[in-house]
PDB file of C-alpha atoms and ligand atoms in Angstrom:
ATOM      1  CA  MET A  73      10.989 -24.632-110.681  1.00 75.00           C
ATOM      2  CA  LYS A  74       8.996 -25.180-107.524  1.00 96.00           C
ATOM      3  CA  ILE A  75       6.323 -22.830-106.267  1.00 98.00           C
ATOM      4  CA  ALA A  76       4.869 -23.441-102.811  1.00 98.00           C
ATOM      5  CA  VAL A  77       1.373 -22.059-102.176  1.00 98.00           C
ATOM      6  CA  THR A  78       0.920 -22.400 -98.435  1.00 97.00           C
ATOM      7  CA  ARG A  79      -2.851 -22.334 -98.276  1.00 96.00           C
ATOM      8  CA  ARG A  80      -5.929 -22.775-100.409  1.00 96.00           C
ATOM      9  CA  ILE A  81      -6.287 -19.515-102.330  1.00 97.00           C
ATOM     10  CA  PRO A  82      -8.712 -18.229-104.996  1.00 98.00           C
ATOM     11  CA  GLU A  83      -8.354 -19.947-108.386  1.00 97.00           C
ATOM     12  CA  ALA A  84      -7.342 -16.672-110.073  1.00 98.00           C
ATOM     13  CA  GLY A  85      -3.921 -16.955-108.426  1.00 98.00           C
ATOM     14  CA  VAL A  86      -3.470 -20.667-109.039  1.00 97.00           C
ATOM     15  CA  GLU A  87      -4.286 -20.218-112.750  1.00 98.00           C
ATOM     16  CA  VAL A  88      -1.529 -17.642-113.212  1.00 98.00           C
ATOM     17  CA  LEU A  89       1.005 -20.037-111.709  1.00 98.00           C
ATOM     18  CA  ILE A  90      -0.204 -23.072-113.649  1.00 98.00           C
ATOM     19  CA  ASN A  91      -0.120 -21.110-116.920  1.00 98.00           C
ATOM     20  CA  ALA A  92       3.400 -19.937-116.206  1.00 98.00           C
ATOM     21  CA  TYR A  93       4.984 -23.131-114.885  1.00 97.00           C
ATOM     22  CA  GLY A  94       2.626 -26.084-115.385  1.00 97.00           C
ATOM     23  CA  ARG A  95       0.708 -27.884-112.651  1.00 96.00           C
ATOM     24  CA  GLU A  96       3.571 -30.264-111.863  1.00 97.00           C
ATOM     25  CA  HIS A  97       5.739 -27.404-110.603  1.00 97.00           C
ATOM     26  CA  ILE A  98       3.213 -26.015-108.173  1.00 98.00           C
ATOM     27  CA  ARG A  99       2.956 -27.385-104.668  1.00 97.00           C
ATOM     28  CA  LEU A 100      -0.542 -26.479-103.565  1.00 96.00           C
ATOM     29  CA  CYS A 101      -1.726 -26.771-100.019  1.00 94.00           C
ATOM     30  CA  GLU A 102      -5.367 -27.773-100.338  1.00 85.00           C
ATOM     31  CA  GLU A 103      -6.114 -27.007 -96.693  1.00 87.00           C
ATOM     32  CA  ASP A 104      -8.239 -24.040 -95.715  1.00 90.00           C
ATOM     33  CA  SER A 105      -6.385 -23.629 -92.445  1.00 93.00           C
ATOM     34  CA  ALA A 106      -2.912 -22.532 -91.421  1.00 95.00           C
ATOM     35  CA  MET A 107      -0.238 -25.234 -91.343  1.00 96.00           C
ATOM     36  CA  THR A 108       1.602 -26.131 -88.167  1.00 97.00           C
ATOM     37  CA  ARG A 109       5.127 -24.746 -88.018  1.00 98.00           C
ATOM     38  CA  ASP A 110       6.725 -28.112 -88.790  1.00 98.00           C
ATOM     39  CA  ALA A 111       4.366 -28.773 -91.674  1.00 97.00           C
ATOM     40  CA  LEU A 112       5.120 -25.324 -93.112  1.00 98.00           C
ATOM     41  CA  LEU A 113       8.895 -25.809 -92.921  1.00 98.00           C
ATOM     42  CA  ASP A 114       8.517 -29.160 -94.636  1.00 97.00           C
ATOM     43  CA  PHE A 115       6.135 -27.813 -97.256  1.00 98.00           C
ATOM     44  CA  ILE A 116       8.372 -24.964 -98.421  1.00 98.00           C
ATOM     45  CA  ALA A 117      11.611 -27.010 -98.555  1.00 98.00           C
ATOM     46  CA  GLY A 118      13.319 -26.574-101.912  1.00 98.00           C
ATOM     47  CA  ALA A 119      10.936 -23.846-103.145  1.00 98.00           C
ATOM     48  CA  ASP A 120      11.989 -21.181-105.652  1.00 98.00           C
ATOM     49  CA  ALA A 121       9.014 -19.086-104.623  1.00 98.00           C
ATOM     50  CA  ILE A 122       6.484 -19.049-101.799  1.00 98.00           C
ATOM     51  CA  LEU A 123       2.987 -17.629-102.067  1.00 98.00           C
ATOM     52  CA  SER A 124       2.202 -16.949 -98.424  1.00 98.00           C
ATOM     53  CA  THR A 125      -0.601 -15.507 -96.336  1.00 98.00           C
ATOM     54  CA  VAL A 126      -0.687 -13.563 -93.066  1.00 97.00           C
ATOM     55  CA  THR A 127      -0.930 -16.795 -91.077  1.00 97.00           C
ATOM     56  CA  ASP A 128       2.561 -17.948 -92.157  1.00 98.00           C
ATOM     57  CA  THR A 129       5.520 -16.753 -90.114  1.00 98.00           C
ATOM     58  CA  LEU A 130       8.411 -16.510 -92.545  1.00 98.00           C
ATOM     59  CA  ASP A 131      11.504 -15.747 -90.521  1.00 98.00           C
ATOM     60  CA  ALA A 132      15.174 -16.696 -90.932  1.00 98.00           C
ATOM     61  CA  GLU A 133      14.498 -20.270 -89.841  1.00 98.00           C
ATOM     62  CA  ALA A 134      11.730 -20.684 -92.429  1.00 98.00           C
ATOM     63  CA  MET A 135      13.852 -19.149 -95.176  1.00 98.00           C
ATOM     64  CA  ASP A 136      16.664 -21.538 -94.352  1.00 98.00           C
ATOM     65  CA  ALA A 137      14.215 -24.420 -94.350  1.00 98.00           C
ATOM     66  CA  ALA A 138      13.128 -23.371 -97.840  1.00 98.00           C
ATOM     67  CA  GLY A 139      16.739 -23.478 -98.928  1.00 98.00           C
ATOM     68  CA  PRO A 140      19.066 -21.629-101.268  1.00 98.00           C
ATOM     69  CA  ASP A 141      16.754 -21.668-104.312  1.00 98.00           C
ATOM     70  CA  LEU A 142      14.223 -19.362-102.665  1.00 98.00           C
ATOM     71  CA  LYS A 143      14.069 -16.093-104.608  1.00 98.00           C
ATOM     72  CA  VAL A 144      10.738 -14.546-103.743  1.00 98.00           C
ATOM     73  CA  ILE A 145       8.047 -14.579-101.079  1.00 98.00           C
ATOM     74  CA  ALA A 146       4.764 -13.136-102.350  1.00 98.00           C
ATOM     75  CA  ASN A 147       2.479 -12.354 -99.436  1.00 98.00           C
ATOM     76  CA  MET A 148      -1.207 -12.328-100.309  1.00 98.00           C
ATOM     77  CA  ALA A 149      -1.805  -9.296 -98.076  1.00 98.00           C
ATOM     78  CA  VAL A 150      -0.935  -5.648 -97.835  1.00 97.00           C
ATOM     79  CA  GLY A 151       0.680  -6.157 -94.421  1.00 97.00           C
ATOM     80  CA  TYR A 152       3.949  -8.089 -94.275  1.00 97.00           C
ATOM     81  CA  ASP A 153       4.821  -8.098 -90.580  1.00 97.00           C
ATOM     82  CA  ASN A 154       4.706 -11.925 -90.758  1.00 98.00           C
ATOM     83  CA  ILE A 155       7.873 -11.852 -92.891  1.00 98.00           C
ATOM     84  CA  SER A 156      11.323 -10.882 -91.671  1.00 98.00           C
ATOM     85  CA  LEU A 157      12.545  -8.335 -94.211  1.00 97.00           C
ATOM     86  CA  GLU A 158      16.015  -8.385 -92.659  1.00 97.00           C
ATOM     87  CA  ALA A 159      16.321 -12.158 -93.037  1.00 98.00           C
ATOM     88  CA  ALA A 160      15.016 -11.911 -96.615  1.00 98.00           C
ATOM     89  CA  ALA A 161      17.451  -9.121 -97.522  1.00 97.00           C
ATOM     90  CA  ALA A 162      20.362 -11.038 -96.014  1.00 97.00           C
ATOM     91  CA  ARG A 163      19.528 -13.996 -98.279  1.00 98.00           C
ATOM     92  CA  GLY A 164      18.750 -11.964-101.415  1.00 97.00           C
ATOM     93  CA  ILE A 165      15.069 -12.968-101.289  1.00 98.00           C
ATOM     94  CA  GLN A 166      12.533 -10.473-102.642  1.00 98.00           C
ATOM     95  CA  VAL A 167       9.320  -9.872-100.706  1.00 98.00           C
ATOM     96  CA  THR A 168       6.123  -8.626-102.325  1.00 98.00           C
ATOM     97  CA  ASN A 169       2.649  -7.690-101.064  1.00 98.00           C
ATOM     98  CA  THR A 170      -0.732  -6.749-102.550  1.00 98.00           C
ATOM     99  CA  PRO A 171      -1.323  -3.062-101.800  1.00 96.00           C
ATOM    100  CA  GLY A 172      -4.095  -0.944-103.270  1.00 95.00           C
ATOM    101  CA  VAL A 173      -6.501  -3.677-104.297  1.00 97.00           C
ATOM    102  CA  LEU A 174      -7.861  -4.227-100.794  1.00 97.00           C
ATOM    103  CA  THR A 175      -8.164  -0.583 -99.784  1.00 98.00           C
ATOM    104  CA  GLU A 176     -11.887  -0.189-100.441  1.00 98.00           C
ATOM    105  CA  ALA A 177     -12.897  -3.573 -98.997  1.00 98.00           C
ATOM    106  CA  THR A 178     -10.941  -2.876 -95.814  1.00 98.00           C
ATOM    107  CA  ALA A 179     -12.371   0.628 -95.491  1.00 98.00           C
ATOM    108  CA  ASP A 180     -15.859  -0.866 -95.896  1.00 98.00           C
ATOM    109  CA  LEU A 181     -15.098  -3.293 -93.098  1.00 98.00           C
ATOM    110  CA  ALA A 182     -13.835  -0.512 -90.838  1.00 99.00           C
ATOM    111  CA  TRP A 183     -17.190   1.149 -91.407  1.00 99.00           C
ATOM    112  CA  THR A 184     -18.982  -2.125 -90.671  1.00 98.00           C
ATOM    113  CA  LEU A 185     -17.231  -2.066 -87.292  1.00 99.00           C
ATOM    114  CA  ILE A 186     -17.916   1.628 -86.702  1.00 98.00           C
ATOM    115  CA  LEU A 187     -21.627   1.297 -87.385  1.00 98.00           C
ATOM    116  CA  GLY A 188     -21.965  -2.133 -85.814  1.00 98.00           C
ATOM    117  CA  ALA A 189     -20.268  -1.127 -82.571  1.00 98.00           C
ATOM    118  CA  ALA A 190     -21.966   2.284 -82.404  1.00 98.00           C
ATOM    119  CA  ARG A 191     -25.418   0.753 -82.857  1.00 98.00           C
ATOM    120  CA  ARG A 192     -24.769  -2.343 -80.738  1.00 98.00           C
ATOM    121  CA  ALA A 193     -25.485  -4.647 -83.668  1.00 98.00           C
ATOM    122  CA  GLY A 194     -23.613  -7.630 -82.198  1.00 97.00           C
ATOM    123  CA  GLU A 195     -25.369  -7.514 -78.831  1.00 97.00           C
ATOM    124  CA  ALA A 196     -28.752  -6.979 -80.418  1.00 98.00           C
ATOM    125  CA  GLU A 197     -28.342  -9.845 -82.853  1.00 98.00           C
ATOM    126  CA  ARG A 198     -27.199 -12.170 -80.075  1.00 98.00           C
ATOM    127  CA  CYS A 199     -30.317 -11.256 -78.105  1.00 98.00           C
ATOM    128  CA  LEU A 200     -32.623 -11.854 -81.054  1.00 98.00           C
ATOM    129  CA  ARG A 201     -31.068 -15.176 -82.068  1.00 98.00           C
ATOM    130  CA  ALA A 202     -31.243 -16.408 -78.483  1.00 98.00           C
ATOM    131  CA  GLY A 203     -34.988 -15.842 -78.566  1.00 98.00           C
ATOM    132  CA  HIS A 204     -34.821 -13.128 -75.886  1.00 98.00           C
ATOM    133  CA  TRP A 205     -36.287 -10.258 -77.887  1.00 98.00           C
ATOM    134  CA  ASP A 206     -39.722  -9.339 -76.636  1.00 97.00           C
ATOM    135  CA  GLY A 207     -40.556  -6.556 -79.105  1.00 98.00           C
ATOM    136  CA  TRP A 208     -39.670  -2.911 -79.662  1.00 98.00           C
ATOM    137  CA  GLY A 209     -38.709  -0.916 -76.596  1.00 98.00           C
ATOM    138  CA  PRO A 210     -37.980   2.791 -76.140  1.00 98.00           C
ATOM    139  CA  LEU A 211     -34.829   2.075 -74.132  1.00 98.00           C
ATOM    140  CA  GLN A 212     -33.708  -1.012 -75.982  1.00 97.00           C
ATOM    141  CA  PHE A 213     -30.119  -1.238 -77.260  1.00 98.00           C
ATOM    142  CA  LEU A 214     -29.577   2.484 -77.400  1.00 98.00           C
ATOM    143  CA  GLY A 215     -26.340   3.068 -79.220  1.00 98.00           C
ATOM    144  CA  ARG A 216     -24.472   6.194 -80.201  1.00 97.00           C
ATOM    145  CA  SER A 217     -24.899   8.428 -83.219  1.00 98.00           C
ATOM    146  CA  VAL A 218     -22.173   8.412 -85.822  1.00 98.00           C
ATOM    147  CA  TYR A 219     -23.468  11.236 -87.990  1.00 98.00           C
ATOM    148  CA  GLY A 220     -21.768  14.557 -87.252  1.00 98.00           C
ATOM    149  CA  GLN A 221     -19.246  13.110 -84.769  1.00 98.00           C
ATOM    150  CA  THR A 222     -15.471  13.461 -84.779  1.00 98.00           C
ATOM    151  CA  LEU A 223     -13.560  10.671 -86.483  1.00 99.00           C
ATOM    152  CA  GLY A 224      -9.908  10.215 -85.513  1.00 99.00           C
ATOM    153  CA  ILE A 225      -7.746   8.260 -87.933  1.00 98.00           C
ATOM    154  CA  PHE A 226      -4.464   6.824 -86.688  1.00 98.00           C
ATOM    155  CA  GLY A 227      -2.382   6.136 -89.798  1.00 98.00           C
ATOM    156  CA  MET A 228      -3.467   8.059 -92.889  1.00 98.00           C
ATOM    157  CA  GLY A 229      -2.267   5.747 -95.658  1.00 97.00           C
ATOM    158  CA  ARG A 230      -4.451   4.393 -98.461  1.00 97.00           C
ATOM    159  CA  ILE A 231      -6.926   2.685 -96.129  1.00 98.00           C
ATOM    160  CA  GLY A 232      -7.097   5.571 -93.646  1.00 98.00           C
ATOM    161  CA  ARG A 233      -7.891   7.930 -96.510  1.00 98.00           C
ATOM    162  CA  ALA A 234     -10.582   5.610 -97.866  1.00 98.00           C
ATOM    163  CA  VAL A 235     -12.188   5.528 -94.406  1.00 98.00           C
ATOM    164  CA  ALA A 236     -12.032   9.335 -94.313  1.00 98.00           C
ATOM    165  CA  ARG A 237     -13.701   9.605 -97.751  1.00 98.00           C
ATOM    166  CA  ARG A 238     -16.642   7.580 -96.488  1.00 98.00           C
ATOM    167  CA  ALA A 239     -16.836   9.749 -93.357  1.00 98.00           C
ATOM    168  CA  ARG A 240     -17.649  12.790 -95.457  1.00 96.00           C
ATOM    169  CA  GLY A 241     -21.055  11.253 -96.163  1.00 97.00           C
ATOM    170  CA  PHE A 242     -21.613  11.243 -92.402  1.00 98.00           C
ATOM    171  CA  ASP A 243     -20.713  14.913 -92.083  1.00 98.00           C
ATOM    172  CA  MET A 244     -17.944  14.145 -89.628  1.00 98.00           C
ATOM    173  CA  THR A 245     -15.070  16.238 -88.402  1.00 98.00           C
ATOM    174  CA  ILE A 246     -11.967  14.342 -89.479  1.00 98.00           C
ATOM    175  CA  LEU A 247      -8.721  14.449 -87.543  1.00 98.00           C
ATOM    176  CA  TYR A 248      -5.721  12.266 -88.313  1.00 98.00           C
ATOM    177  CA  HIS A 249      -2.372  11.409 -86.882  1.00 98.00           C
ATOM    178  CA  ASP A 250       0.454  10.242 -89.104  1.00 98.00           C
ATOM    179  CA  ALA A 251       4.171  10.932 -89.071  1.00 96.00           C
ATOM    180  CA  LYS A 252       3.820  11.954 -92.707  1.00 96.00           C
ATOM    181  CA  PRO A 253       1.413  14.819 -93.458  1.00 98.00           C
ATOM    182  CA  LEU A 254      -0.937  14.549 -96.421  1.00 98.00           C
ATOM    183  CA  ASP A 255      -0.354  17.015 -99.206  1.00 98.00           C
ATOM    184  CA  GLU A 256      -2.461  20.133 -98.888  1.00 97.00           C
ATOM    185  CA  GLU A 257      -4.796  19.237-101.743  1.00 98.00           C
ATOM    186  CA  THR A 258      -5.657  15.815-100.250  1.00 98.00           C
ATOM    187  CA  GLU A 259      -6.128  17.343 -96.819  1.00 98.00           C
ATOM    188  CA  GLN A 260      -8.548  19.861 -98.275  1.00 98.00           C
ATOM    189  CA  HIS A 261     -10.350  17.266-100.363  1.00 97.00           C
ATOM    190  CA  LEU A 262     -10.889  15.065 -97.299  1.00 98.00           C
ATOM    191  CA  ALA A 263     -11.446  18.037 -94.997  1.00 97.00           C
ATOM    192  CA  ALA A 264      -8.997  16.310 -92.654  1.00 98.00           C
ATOM    193  CA  ARG A 265      -6.717  17.987 -90.130  1.00 98.00           C
ATOM    194  CA  ARG A 266      -3.419  16.531 -88.914  1.00 98.00           C
ATOM    195  CA  VAL A 267      -3.001  16.576 -85.140  1.00 98.00           C
ATOM    196  CA  GLU A 268      -0.704  15.168 -82.487  1.00 98.00           C
ATOM    197  CA  LYS A 269      -1.600  11.774 -81.065  1.00 98.00           C
ATOM    198  CA  GLU A 270      -2.727  13.311 -77.738  1.00 98.00           C
ATOM    199  CA  VAL A 271      -5.153  15.619 -79.541  1.00 98.00           C
ATOM    200  CA  LEU A 272      -6.521  12.696 -81.517  1.00 99.00           C
ATOM    201  CA  LEU A 273      -7.042  10.714 -78.319  1.00 99.00           C
ATOM    202  CA  ARG A 274      -8.786  13.556 -76.524  1.00 98.00           C
ATOM    203  CA  ASN A 275     -11.084  14.588 -79.353  1.00 99.00           C
ATOM    204  CA  ALA A 276     -12.087  11.490 -81.291  1.00 99.00           C
ATOM    205  CA  ASP A 277     -15.574  10.084 -80.789  1.00 98.00           C
ATOM    206  CA  ILE A 278     -14.529   7.232 -83.021  1.00 99.00           C
ATOM    207  CA  LEU A 279     -10.837   6.392 -83.300  1.00 99.00           C
ATOM    208  CA  SER A 280      -9.970   4.082 -86.177  1.00 99.00           C
ATOM    209  CA  ILE A 281      -6.502   2.502 -86.518  1.00 98.00           C
ATOM    210  CA  HIS A 282      -4.935   2.158 -89.971  1.00 98.00           C
ATOM    211  CA  CYS A 283      -1.176   2.052 -89.422  1.00 98.00           C
ATOM    212  CA  PRO A 284       1.079  -0.897 -90.268  1.00 97.00           C
ATOM    213  CA  LEU A 285       2.533  -2.944 -87.425  1.00 97.00           C
ATOM    214  CA  THR A 286       6.121  -1.844 -86.827  1.00 96.00           C
ATOM    215  CA  PRO A 287       8.297  -1.719 -83.704  1.00 96.00           C
ATOM    216  CA  GLU A 288       7.086   1.892 -83.301  1.00 97.00           C
ATOM    217  CA  THR A 289       3.365   1.101 -83.523  1.00 98.00           C
ATOM    218  CA  ARG A 290       3.364  -2.091 -81.409  1.00 98.00           C
ATOM    219  CA  HIS A 291       1.225  -1.301 -78.356  1.00 98.00           C
ATOM    220  CA  ALA A 292       0.567   2.255 -79.536  1.00 98.00           C
ATOM    221  CA  PHE A 293      -2.728   1.853 -77.651  1.00 99.00           C
ATOM    222  CA  THR A 294      -2.445   0.861 -73.993  1.00 98.00           C
ATOM    223  CA  ILE A 295      -4.253   1.865 -70.826  1.00 98.00           C
ATOM    224  CA  ASN A 296      -2.379   5.200 -70.947  1.00 98.00           C
ATOM    225  CA  GLU A 297      -4.016   6.029 -74.262  1.00 99.00           C
ATOM    226  CA  PHE A 298      -7.470   4.800 -73.200  1.00 99.00           C
ATOM    227  CA  ARG A 299      -7.313   7.042 -70.119  1.00 98.00           C
ATOM    228  CA  GLN A 300      -6.935  10.049 -72.413  1.00 98.00           C
ATOM    229  CA  MET A 301      -9.922   9.155 -74.589  1.00 99.00           C
ATOM    230  CA  LYS A 302     -13.511  10.284 -74.061  1.00 98.00           C
ATOM    231  CA  ARG A 303     -15.559   7.918 -71.933  1.00 98.00           C
ATOM    232  CA  THR A 304     -18.083   7.903 -74.764  1.00 98.00           C
ATOM    233  CA  ALA A 305     -15.485   7.063 -77.418  1.00 98.00           C
ATOM    234  CA  MET A 306     -15.108   3.961 -79.546  1.00 98.00           C
ATOM    235  CA  LEU A 307     -11.903   2.299 -80.751  1.00 99.00           C
ATOM    236  CA  VAL A 308     -11.844   0.488 -84.090  1.00 99.00           C
ATOM    237  CA  ASN A 309      -8.970  -1.660 -85.341  1.00 99.00           C
ATOM    238  CA  THR A 310      -8.685  -3.204 -88.805  1.00 98.00           C
ATOM    239  CA  SER A 311      -4.867  -2.957 -89.042  1.00 98.00           C
ATOM    240  CA  ARG A 312      -2.917  -5.421 -86.906  1.00 98.00           C
ATOM    241  CA  GLY A 313      -3.820  -6.708 -83.474  1.00 98.00           C
ATOM    242  CA  PRO A 314      -0.565  -5.952 -81.631  1.00 98.00           C
ATOM    243  CA  VAL A 315      -1.005  -2.202 -82.249  1.00 98.00           C
ATOM    244  CA  VAL A 316      -3.459  -2.461 -79.339  1.00 98.00           C
ATOM    245  CA  LYS A 317      -2.593  -4.043 -76.004  1.00 98.00           C
ATOM    246  CA  GLU A 318      -5.635  -6.255 -75.835  1.00 98.00           C
ATOM    247  CA  GLU A 319      -5.518  -6.830 -72.087  1.00 98.00           C
ATOM    248  CA  ASP A 320      -5.608  -3.061 -71.525  1.00 98.00           C
ATOM    249  CA  LEU A 321      -8.452  -2.599 -73.978  1.00 98.00           C
ATOM    250  CA  CYS A 322     -10.410  -5.164 -72.031  1.00 98.00           C
ATOM    251  CA  VAL A 323      -9.816  -3.227 -68.799  1.00 98.00           C
ATOM    252  CA  ALA A 324     -10.755   0.041 -70.534  1.00 98.00           C
ATOM    253  CA  LEU A 325     -14.080  -1.402 -71.710  1.00 98.00           C
ATOM    254  CA  HIS A 326     -14.777  -3.087 -68.420  1.00 98.00           C
ATOM    255  CA  GLU A 327     -14.101   0.034 -66.371  1.00 98.00           C
ATOM    256  CA  GLY A 328     -15.882   2.337 -68.809  1.00 98.00           C
ATOM    257  CA  LEU A 329     -12.774   4.320 -69.762  1.00 98.00           C
ATOM    258  CA  ILE A 330     -14.125   4.064 -73.315  1.00 98.00           C
ATOM    259  CA  ASP A 331     -17.563   3.046 -74.452  1.00 98.00           C
ATOM    260  CA  ALA A 332     -17.071   0.491 -77.211  1.00 98.00           C
ATOM    261  CA  ALA A 333     -14.654  -1.245 -79.531  1.00 98.00           C
ATOM    262  CA  GLY A 334     -14.886  -2.734 -82.997  1.00 98.00           C
ATOM    263  CA  LEU A 335     -12.097  -5.189 -83.777  1.00 98.00           C
ATOM    264  CA  ASP A 336     -11.180  -7.234 -86.819  1.00 98.00           C
ATOM    265  CA  VAL A 337      -7.645  -8.116 -85.733  1.00 98.00           C
ATOM    266  CA  TYR A 338      -6.154  -9.524 -82.531  1.00 98.00           C
ATOM    267  CA  GLU A 339      -2.884  -9.516 -80.687  1.00 98.00           C
ATOM    268  CA  TYR A 340      -2.429 -13.303 -80.760  1.00 97.00           C
ATOM    269  CA  GLU A 341      -4.566 -14.495 -83.676  1.00 97.00           C
ATOM    270  CA  PRO A 342      -6.504 -16.701 -83.771  1.00 96.00           C
ATOM    271  CA  CYS A 343      -6.736 -16.348 -79.971  1.00 97.00           C
ATOM    272  CA  VAL A 344      -8.768 -13.485 -78.596  1.00 98.00           C
ATOM    273  CA  TYR A 345      -8.094 -12.190 -75.115  1.00 97.00           C
ATOM    274  CA  PRO A 346     -10.708 -14.143 -73.136  1.00 97.00           C
ATOM    275  CA  GLY A 347     -12.036 -11.102 -71.274  1.00 97.00           C
ATOM    276  CA  LEU A 348     -12.876  -9.390 -74.551  1.00 98.00           C
ATOM    277  CA  LEU A 349     -15.233 -12.185 -75.488  1.00 98.00           C
ATOM    278  CA  LEU A 350     -17.237 -11.341 -72.379  1.00 97.00           C
ATOM    279  CA  GLU A 351     -17.478  -7.617 -73.132  1.00 97.00           C
ATOM    280  CA  GLU A 352     -20.851  -6.939 -74.739  1.00 96.00           C
ATOM    281  CA  ARG A 353     -19.576  -3.587 -76.009  1.00 97.00           C
ATOM    282  CA  ALA A 354     -16.872  -5.202 -78.106  1.00 98.00           C
ATOM    283  CA  PHE A 355     -18.034  -5.894 -81.662  1.00 98.00           C
ATOM    284  CA  LEU A 356     -15.693  -8.627 -82.886  1.00 98.00           C
ATOM    285  CA  LEU A 357     -15.054  -9.959 -86.385  1.00 98.00           C
ATOM    286  CA  PRO A 358     -12.507 -12.605 -87.437  1.00 98.00           C
ATOM    287  CA  HIS A 359      -9.936 -10.744 -89.610  1.00 98.00           C
ATOM    288  CA  LEU A 360     -12.222 -10.122 -92.584  1.00 98.00           C
ATOM    289  CA  GLY A 361     -10.851  -6.776 -93.840  1.00 98.00           C
ATOM    290  CA  SER A 362     -10.211  -7.837 -97.433  1.00 98.00           C
ATOM    291  CA  ALA A 363     -12.664 -10.728 -97.466  1.00 98.00           C
ATOM    292  CA  THR A 364     -14.777 -10.114-100.544  1.00 98.00           C
ATOM    293  CA  VAL A 365     -14.860 -12.513-103.488  1.00 98.00           C
ATOM    294  CA  GLU A 366     -13.591  -9.811-105.829  1.00 98.00           C
ATOM    295  CA  THR A 367     -10.814  -8.532-103.587  1.00 98.00           C
ATOM    296  CA  ARG A 368      -9.417 -11.896-102.545  1.00 98.00           C
ATOM    297  CA  GLY A 369      -9.430 -13.040-106.198  1.00 98.00           C
ATOM    298  CA  THR A 370      -7.463  -9.963-107.207  1.00 98.00           C
ATOM    299  CA  MET A 371      -5.043 -10.374-104.301  1.00 98.00           C
ATOM    300  CA  ALA A 372      -4.292 -13.976-105.295  1.00 98.00           C
ATOM    301  CA  HIS A 373      -3.831 -12.956-108.924  1.00 98.00           C
ATOM    302  CA  ILE A 374      -1.445 -10.143-107.995  1.00 98.00           C
ATOM    303  CA  ALA A 375       0.588 -12.295-105.609  1.00 98.00           C
ATOM    304  CA  ALA A 376       1.041 -14.884-108.373  1.00 98.00           C
ATOM    305  CA  GLU A 377       1.993 -12.186-110.918  1.00 98.00           C
ATOM    306  CA  ASN A 378       4.662 -10.951-108.522  1.00 98.00           C
ATOM    307  CA  ILE A 379       6.161 -14.438-108.406  1.00 98.00           C
ATOM    308  CA  VAL A 380       6.173 -14.710-112.193  1.00 98.00           C
ATOM    309  CA  ALA A 381       7.910 -11.332-112.530  1.00 98.00           C
ATOM    310  CA  ALA A 382      10.507 -12.079-109.859  1.00 98.00           C
ATOM    311  CA  LEU A 383      11.376 -15.514-111.239  1.00 98.00           C
ATOM    312  CA  ALA A 384      11.692 -14.037-114.728  1.00 98.00           C
ATOM    313  CA  GLY A 385      14.318 -11.662-113.360  1.00 97.00           C
ATOM    314  CA  ARG A 386      12.088  -8.583-113.524  1.00 97.00           C
ATOM    315  CA  VAL A 387      11.431  -6.254-110.599  1.00 97.00           C
ATOM    316  CA  PRO A 388       8.101  -7.508-109.220  1.00 98.00           C
ATOM    317  CA  PRO A 389       5.402  -4.818-109.384  1.00 98.00           C
ATOM    318  CA  ASN A 390       4.751  -4.902-105.648  1.00 98.00           C
ATOM    319  CA  LYS A 391       8.209  -5.378-104.245  1.00 98.00           C
ATOM    320  CA  VAL A 392       8.279  -4.319-100.618  1.00 98.00           C
ATOM    321  CA  VAL A 393      10.852  -1.639-100.008  1.00 89.00           C
ATOM    322  CA  PRO A 394      11.588  -1.329 -96.265  1.00 75.00           C
ATOM    323  CA  GLY A 395      10.797   2.094 -94.874  1.00 68.00           C
ATOM    324  CA  GLU A 396       8.474   3.117 -97.740  1.00 66.00           C
TER     325      GLU A 396
HETATM  326  C1  GLV B 231      -4.634  -8.465 -94.265  1.00 88.64           C
HETATM  327  O1  GLV B 231      -4.654  -8.387 -93.096  1.00 88.64           O
HETATM  328  C2  GLV B 231      -3.697  -7.794 -95.115  1.00 88.64           C
HETATM  329  O2  GLV B 231      -2.700  -7.255 -94.634  1.00 88.64           O
HETATM  330  O3  GLV B 231      -3.923  -7.799 -96.324  1.00 88.64           O
END
């Protein structure tokens, strides 16, 4: 039995694997950075199972490099757009993810971006740290109010709903767009109204993206969408970078088509579109959605448990079912 863990992960996950298979059967990458492509292909060769992260691209080539023993890829993430489900299905490889456990942490981070971008926290901190702050000023770093505004949620899954729950404390009007309507009880509980994408674009003061990355959602936000938004609006993205065409967002901020953006994810991670780095009104974090000690520990534990279940011939608890 050979289990390849492609990156340094919290001990909670490693322990599960060591208890199940013994240390000698686990190939642990001790690096805290993503492997090069060649190193990854080498590292996973001969594996029965791979515990992967969002920085590993696991496509047909990688699966073939792993070889015929590979039975399961357990992604330590809720998103799994880094894994080719078609290639996995064609080779009888199961894919699992870690849904649910990172919902609240990611919703908290979306709110960090909402409040940080609305109140110009990044710009203000940069000014203070640079030693440029000369004391309180009546016109200094005036941001925008969040309380009582209209929140638009694009993608009303677990994380979108958790963001909406928090918005109730801010007395916001909540609109959402999702192909699948919420049931009536949840809609009432969240006081959320389903609308067409165009209505969301036109009405949101804050538009927060929570859909998975799929061929349908890639570049769902381009200059065409930004032109329809309020000039005072803010875009927030904690889902996947390629949902937003970053070059267009940069133009939209630069030309004042929208007022601000809060981003945790990028189209070509870890690269950020250079122009965005120059936009003071972009509040930028480095893909931290689930990054709390508790959440990452639980994610590692769950990913490892999925491997143990799959290799024991059981249906892993978080098996990804395409289209669900
Ligand atoms: C992180 O981005 C995840 O999908 O869990």
